[in-house]
Coordinates of C-alpha atoms and ligand atoms in Angstrom, one line a residue:
M1 CA 105.3 89.0 95.4
L2 CA 102.3 89.0 97.8
T3 CA 99.2 87.3 97.0
F4 CA 96.1 89.2 95.9
K5 CA 93.0 87.3 94.4
N6 CA 91.8 89.7 91.9
R7 CA 91.3 92.5 94.4
T8 CA 90.2 96.2 94.0
A9 CA 91.3 98.8 96.5
L10 CA 90.3 102.4 97.1
V11 CA 93.3 104.5 98.2
T12 CA 92.4 108.1 99.5
G13 CA 95.0 110.9 98.8
A14 CA 96.5 108.9 96.2
G15 CA 97.2 111.9 94.1
R16 CA 100.5 112.6 95.8
G17 CA 103.2 111.5 98.3
I18 CA 102.5 108.4 100.6
G19 CA 98.9 107.8 98.8
K20 CA 100.6 107.7 95.3
A21 CA 103.0 105.2 96.5
I22 CA 100.6 102.9 98.0
A23 CA 98.4 103.1 94.9
E24 CA 101.3 102.3 92.5
T25 CA 102.6 99.4 94.9
L26 CA 99.2 98.0 95.1
A27 CA 98.8 98.3 91.2
R28 CA 102.2 96.5 90.5
Q29 CA 100.8 93.5 92.5
G30 CA 97.9 93.3 90.2
V31 CA 95.2 95.1 92.4
T32 CA 92.9 97.4 90.4
V33 CA 93.2 100.7 92.4
I34 CA 90.7 103.4 92.6
C35 CA 92.7 106.6 93.1
V36 CA 90.9 109.2 95.1
S37 CA 92.2 112.6 95.8
K38 CA 90.7 116.2 96.2
S39 CA 92.0 117.5 92.9
A40 CA 91.0 115.5 89.6
D41 CA 94.4 116.4 88.2
S42 CA 96.3 115.0 91.1
C43 CA 94.4 111.4 91.2
G44 CA 94.3 111.4 87.4
G45 CA 98.1 111.7 87.2
T46 CA 98.5 108.7 89.4
A47 CA 95.7 106.5 87.6
A48 CA 97.1 107.6 84.3
G49 CA 100.9 106.5 85.4
I50 CA 99.4 103.1 86.5
L51 CA 97.6 102.7 83.3
A52 CA 100.7 103.5 81.5
A53 CA 102.7 100.9 83.3
G54 CA 100.2 98.1 82.5
G55 CA 98.1 98.3 85.7
K56 CA 94.3 99.0 86.3
A57 CA 93.3 102.0 87.9
K58 CA 90.5 104.7 88.0
A59 CA 90.7 108.3 89.2
L60 CA 88.0 110.1 91.1
A61 CA 88.0 113.4 92.7
V62 CA 86.3 113.5 96.2
D63 CA 86.6 115.9 98.9
V64 CA 87.0 113.6 101.8
A65 CA 86.1 116.3 104.3
D66 CA 82.5 116.0 102.8
G67 CA 80.5 113.0 104.0
A68 CA 77.9 113.6 101.3
A69 CA 80.5 113.6 98.6
I70 CA 81.7 110.2 99.9
A71 CA 78.3 108.6 99.7
K72 CA 77.8 109.9 96.2
A73 CA 81.3 108.6 95.2
V74 CA 80.6 105.3 96.7
E75 CA 77.4 105.0 94.9
V76 CA 78.6 106.0 91.3
L77 CA 81.7 103.5 91.9
G78 CA 79.2 100.5 92.8
Q79 CA 78.1 100.6 89.2
E80 CA 81.4 99.9 87.9
F81 CA 82.9 98.0 90.9
P82 CA 80.6 95.6 92.6
M83 CA 83.3 94.7 95.2
I84 CA 85.9 97.1 96.9
D85 CA 87.9 94.7 99.0
I86 CA 90.6 96.9 100.1
L87 CA 90.5 100.5 101.8
V88 CA 93.3 102.7 102.5
N89 CA 92.2 105.7 104.5
N90 CA 95.5 107.9 103.8
A91 CA 94.2 111.4 102.8
G92 CA 95.2 113.9 105.3
I93 CA 96.1 117.5 106.2
T94 CA 97.7 119.6 108.6
R95 CA 96.9 123.2 110.0
D96 CA 99.6 123.6 112.7
G97 CA 99.6 126.1 115.4
L98 CA 99.9 126.4 119.3
L99 CA 96.7 125.8 120.8
F100 CA 96.1 129.2 122.0
R101 CA 96.4 130.5 118.5
M102 CA 94.3 127.6 116.7
S103 CA 91.4 128.6 115.2
E104 CA 88.1 126.4 115.3
L105 CA 88.1 126.2 111.6
D106 CA 91.7 124.6 111.8
W107 CA 90.6 122.2 114.4
D108 CA 87.4 121.3 112.4
D109 CA 89.2 120.9 108.8
V110 CA 91.9 118.7 110.4
I111 CA 89.3 116.5 112.4
A112 CA 86.9 116.0 109.3
T113 CA 89.7 115.5 106.6
N114 CA 92.0 113.0 108.6
L115 CA 89.2 111.3 110.8
T116 CA 85.6 111.6 110.1
S117 CA 86.6 110.8 106.5
C118 CA 87.6 107.3 107.9
F119 CA 84.2 107.1 109.5
H120 CA 82.3 107.5 106.2
W121 CA 84.4 105.4 103.9
T122 CA 84.7 102.8 106.4
K123 CA 81.0 102.6 107.0
L124 CA 80.1 102.5 103.3
L125 CA 82.8 100.1 102.1
G126 CA 83.2 98.0 105.2
R127 CA 79.5 96.6 105.2
P128 CA 80.0 94.9 101.6
M129 CA 83.4 93.5 102.9
T130 CA 81.8 92.1 106.1
R131 CA 79.2 90.3 104.0
A132 CA 82.0 89.0 101.7
R133 CA 83.6 87.7 104.7
W134 CA 87.0 89.2 103.4
G135 CA 88.5 92.8 103.5
R136 CA 91.4 94.9 104.3
I137 CA 91.2 98.3 105.9
V138 CA 94.5 100.3 106.7
N139 CA 94.4 103.6 108.2
I140 CA 97.5 105.8 107.7
T141 CA 97.8 107.8 111.2
S142 CA 101.1 109.3 112.5
V143 CA 103.6 109.3 114.9
S144 CA 102.1 112.4 116.3
G145 CA 99.0 110.4 117.1
V146 CA 101.1 108.1 118.9
M147 CA 103.5 110.4 120.9
G148 CA 101.6 113.9 120.5
N149 CA 103.4 116.8 119.1
A150 CA 103.5 120.3 120.2
G151 CA 101.8 122.6 117.6
Q152 CA 99.7 119.7 116.3
A153 CA 97.0 119.3 118.9
N154 CA 94.3 119.0 116.1
Y155 CA 96.4 116.8 113.9
S156 CA 97.5 114.5 116.9
A157 CA 94.0 114.4 118.1
A158 CA 92.9 113.1 114.7
K159 CA 95.6 110.6 114.4
A160 CA 95.1 109.2 117.9
G161 CA 91.4 109.1 116.9
M162 CA 92.2 107.0 114.1
I163 CA 93.9 104.5 116.2
G164 CA 91.0 104.1 118.7
F165 CA 88.9 103.8 115.5
T166 CA 91.1 101.1 114.0
K167 CA 91.0 99.0 117.3
S168 CA 87.4 99.1 117.7
L169 CA 86.6 98.3 114.2
A170 CA 89.3 95.5 114.2
R171 CA 87.2 93.9 117.1
E172 CA 83.8 94.5 115.2
F173 CA 85.1 92.9 111.9
A174 CA 87.2 90.4 113.1
G175 CA 84.3 87.6 112.9
R176 CA 83.9 88.4 109.2
S177 CA 87.8 88.2 108.3
V178 CA 88.0 91.6 107.6
T179 CA 91.3 93.0 109.1
V180 CA 91.6 96.7 110.4
N181 CA 95.3 98.1 111.1
A182 CA 97.0 101.5 111.1
V183 CA 100.3 102.5 109.8
A184 CA 101.9 105.4 111.8
P185 CA 104.7 107.1 109.5
G186 CA 107.3 109.4 111.1
F187 CA 109.0 112.1 109.0
I188 CA 108.4 111.1 105.4
K189 CA 109.7 113.1 102.3
T190 CA 106.3 114.5 100.8
D191 CA 105.0 117.7 99.9
M192 CA 103.6 117.9 103.5
T193 CA 107.1 117.8 105.1
T194 CA 108.9 119.8 102.3
E195 CA 109.2 122.9 104.3
F196 CA 111.0 120.8 107.3
V197 CA 113.2 118.8 104.9
N198 CA 114.4 121.7 103.0
S199 CA 115.3 123.7 106.0
A200 CA 118.9 122.7 107.2
E201 CA 118.3 124.0 110.9
V202 CA 114.8 122.4 111.2
S203 CA 115.7 119.1 109.6
A204 CA 118.8 118.8 111.9
R205 CA 116.7 119.5 114.9
I206 CA 114.1 116.7 113.7
L207 CA 116.7 114.2 113.0
E208 CA 118.0 114.4 116.6
S209 CA 114.7 112.7 117.4
V210 CA 115.0 110.0 114.7
P211 CA 117.4 107.1 115.9
L212 CA 118.0 106.1 112.1
K213 CA 119.1 109.8 111.5
R214 CA 117.3 110.1 108.1
F215 CA 113.7 111.0 106.8
G216 CA 111.6 108.2 105.3
E217 CA 110.4 107.5 101.9
A218 CA 106.8 107.0 100.8
A219 CA 107.9 103.7 99.5
D220 CA 108.7 102.6 103.2
I221 CA 105.1 103.2 104.1
A222 CA 103.7 101.7 100.9
H223 CA 105.6 98.4 101.2
L224 CA 104.2 97.7 104.9
T225 CA 100.7 98.9 103.8
A226 CA 100.6 96.5 100.7
Y227 CA 101.6 93.7 103.0
L228 CA 98.7 94.5 105.1
C229 CA 96.3 94.6 102.3
S230 CA 97.4 91.1 101.1
E231 CA 96.4 87.5 102.0
E232 CA 99.5 87.1 103.7
S233 CA 98.5 89.3 106.5
S234 CA 95.3 87.7 107.4
Y235 CA 96.3 86.8 111.1
I236 CA 97.1 90.6 111.9
T237 CA 94.4 92.9 113.2
G238 CA 93.9 96.0 115.6
Q239 CA 97.8 96.9 115.2
V240 CA 99.5 100.1 114.8
F241 CA 102.8 100.0 113.1
N242 CA 105.2 102.6 113.4
V243 CA 107.4 103.4 110.4
D244 CA 109.3 106.2 111.7
G245 CA 113.1 105.4 111.7
G246 CA 112.7 104.4 115.5
M247 CA 111.2 107.6 116.8
A248 CA 108.5 105.9 119.0
M249 CA 109.9 103.1 120.7
Ligands
NAP1 P1 100.8 114.9 100.9 O1 101.8 114.8 100.1 O2 100.3 116.5 101.3 O3 99.3 114.4 100.0 C1 98.1 114.5 100.5 C2 97.1 113.7 99.7 O4 95.8 113.7 100.3 C3 97.0 114.5 98.5 O5 96.8 113.6 97.4 C4 95.7 115.3 98.7 O6 94.8 115.4 97.5 C5 94.8 114.4 99.6 N1 93.8 115.1 100.3 C6 94.0 116.1 101.3 N2 92.9 116.6 101.6 C7 91.8 115.9 100.9 C8 90.7 115.9 100.8 N3 89.7 116.9 101.6 N4 90.0 115.3 100.1 C9 90.5 114.5 99.2 N5 91.9 114.2 99.2 C10 92.5 115.1 100.0 O7 100.6 114.0 102.3 P2 101.5 113.0 102.5 O8 102.7 113.3 103.3 O9 101.6 112.1 101.5 O10 100.5 112.1 103.7 C11 99.8 111.2 103.4 C12 99.1 110.6 104.8 O11 100.3 110.2 105.7 C13 98.4 111.8 105.6 O12 97.4 111.2 106.2 C14 99.5 112.2 106.5 O13 98.7 112.9 107.8 C15 100.0 111.0 106.9 N6 101.4 111.3 107.4 C16 102.4 111.8 106.7 C17 103.6 111.9 107.2 C18 104.8 112.5 106.5 O14 105.9 112.7 107.0 N7 104.6 113.0 105.1 C19 103.9 111.6 108.5 C20 102.9 111.1 109.3 C21 101.6 110.8 108.9 P3 95.4 116.6 96.1 O15 96.5 115.8 95.7 O16 94.3 116.6 95.4 O17 95.7 117.8 96.9

């Protein structure tokens, strides 16, 4: 068991995949989890599962690409949760395409959802953390942000941006015992990668670049993220952890 002192976490993209696994893992450790996703059904399902298992959770549908919606959500949550100690910026989308075929809309949507969302959530929730002199922020980036990936200029730029954001804020918040780290998944089996995983030809090609020769599970990301949110990780900040079967060495 990790140590959590009556903490409350907000996890974005908690309706499915990696975010759902992170929300459930934190809840099993006794953390109260605010599950955010775009659709109410999605985050509602995760929160209902946590409650049914005896944990503490709340669901909130928020479009993280909309800064005003995030501000409103934080205001509403403040009435029920005076302190949110842990923030996991996990919500993300891909809109892949080679640069010459990529529309400005696909660029903007990916930057807004993956990167600008981190700016809004962290600005609003980071201030009370710094005042309380305790906080944990984990940004879920990607191996694409670490190594680049043809066909993902928008996504790689957003994910690399999250890494710079993580390192800068780690320095800004360090004096207040608020740690900021990033986790960079490789190919993890979720809805985002179903298309690749289910194609024998594509998955064989991808696995050539994965030394461990298999796709990861959402739980692989959730376990490390929970550790980075716990008391035990208090001397770790500004780091990027690759959880990718050895892809980015
Ligand atoms: P996923 O299965 O597609 O789930 C994405 C989650 O993000 C969903 O809950 C979705 O909400 C939420 N979301 C998307 N756009 C949103 C928006 N505008 N507002 C609020 N919520 C939004 O994705 P995943 O594979 O778990 O990925 C999670 C994170 O890990 C992402 O940041 C992704 O880039 C990163 N990552 C994934 C992989 C991988 O191999 N899977 C690899 C590297 C990095 P709804 O449920 O309501 O649609």
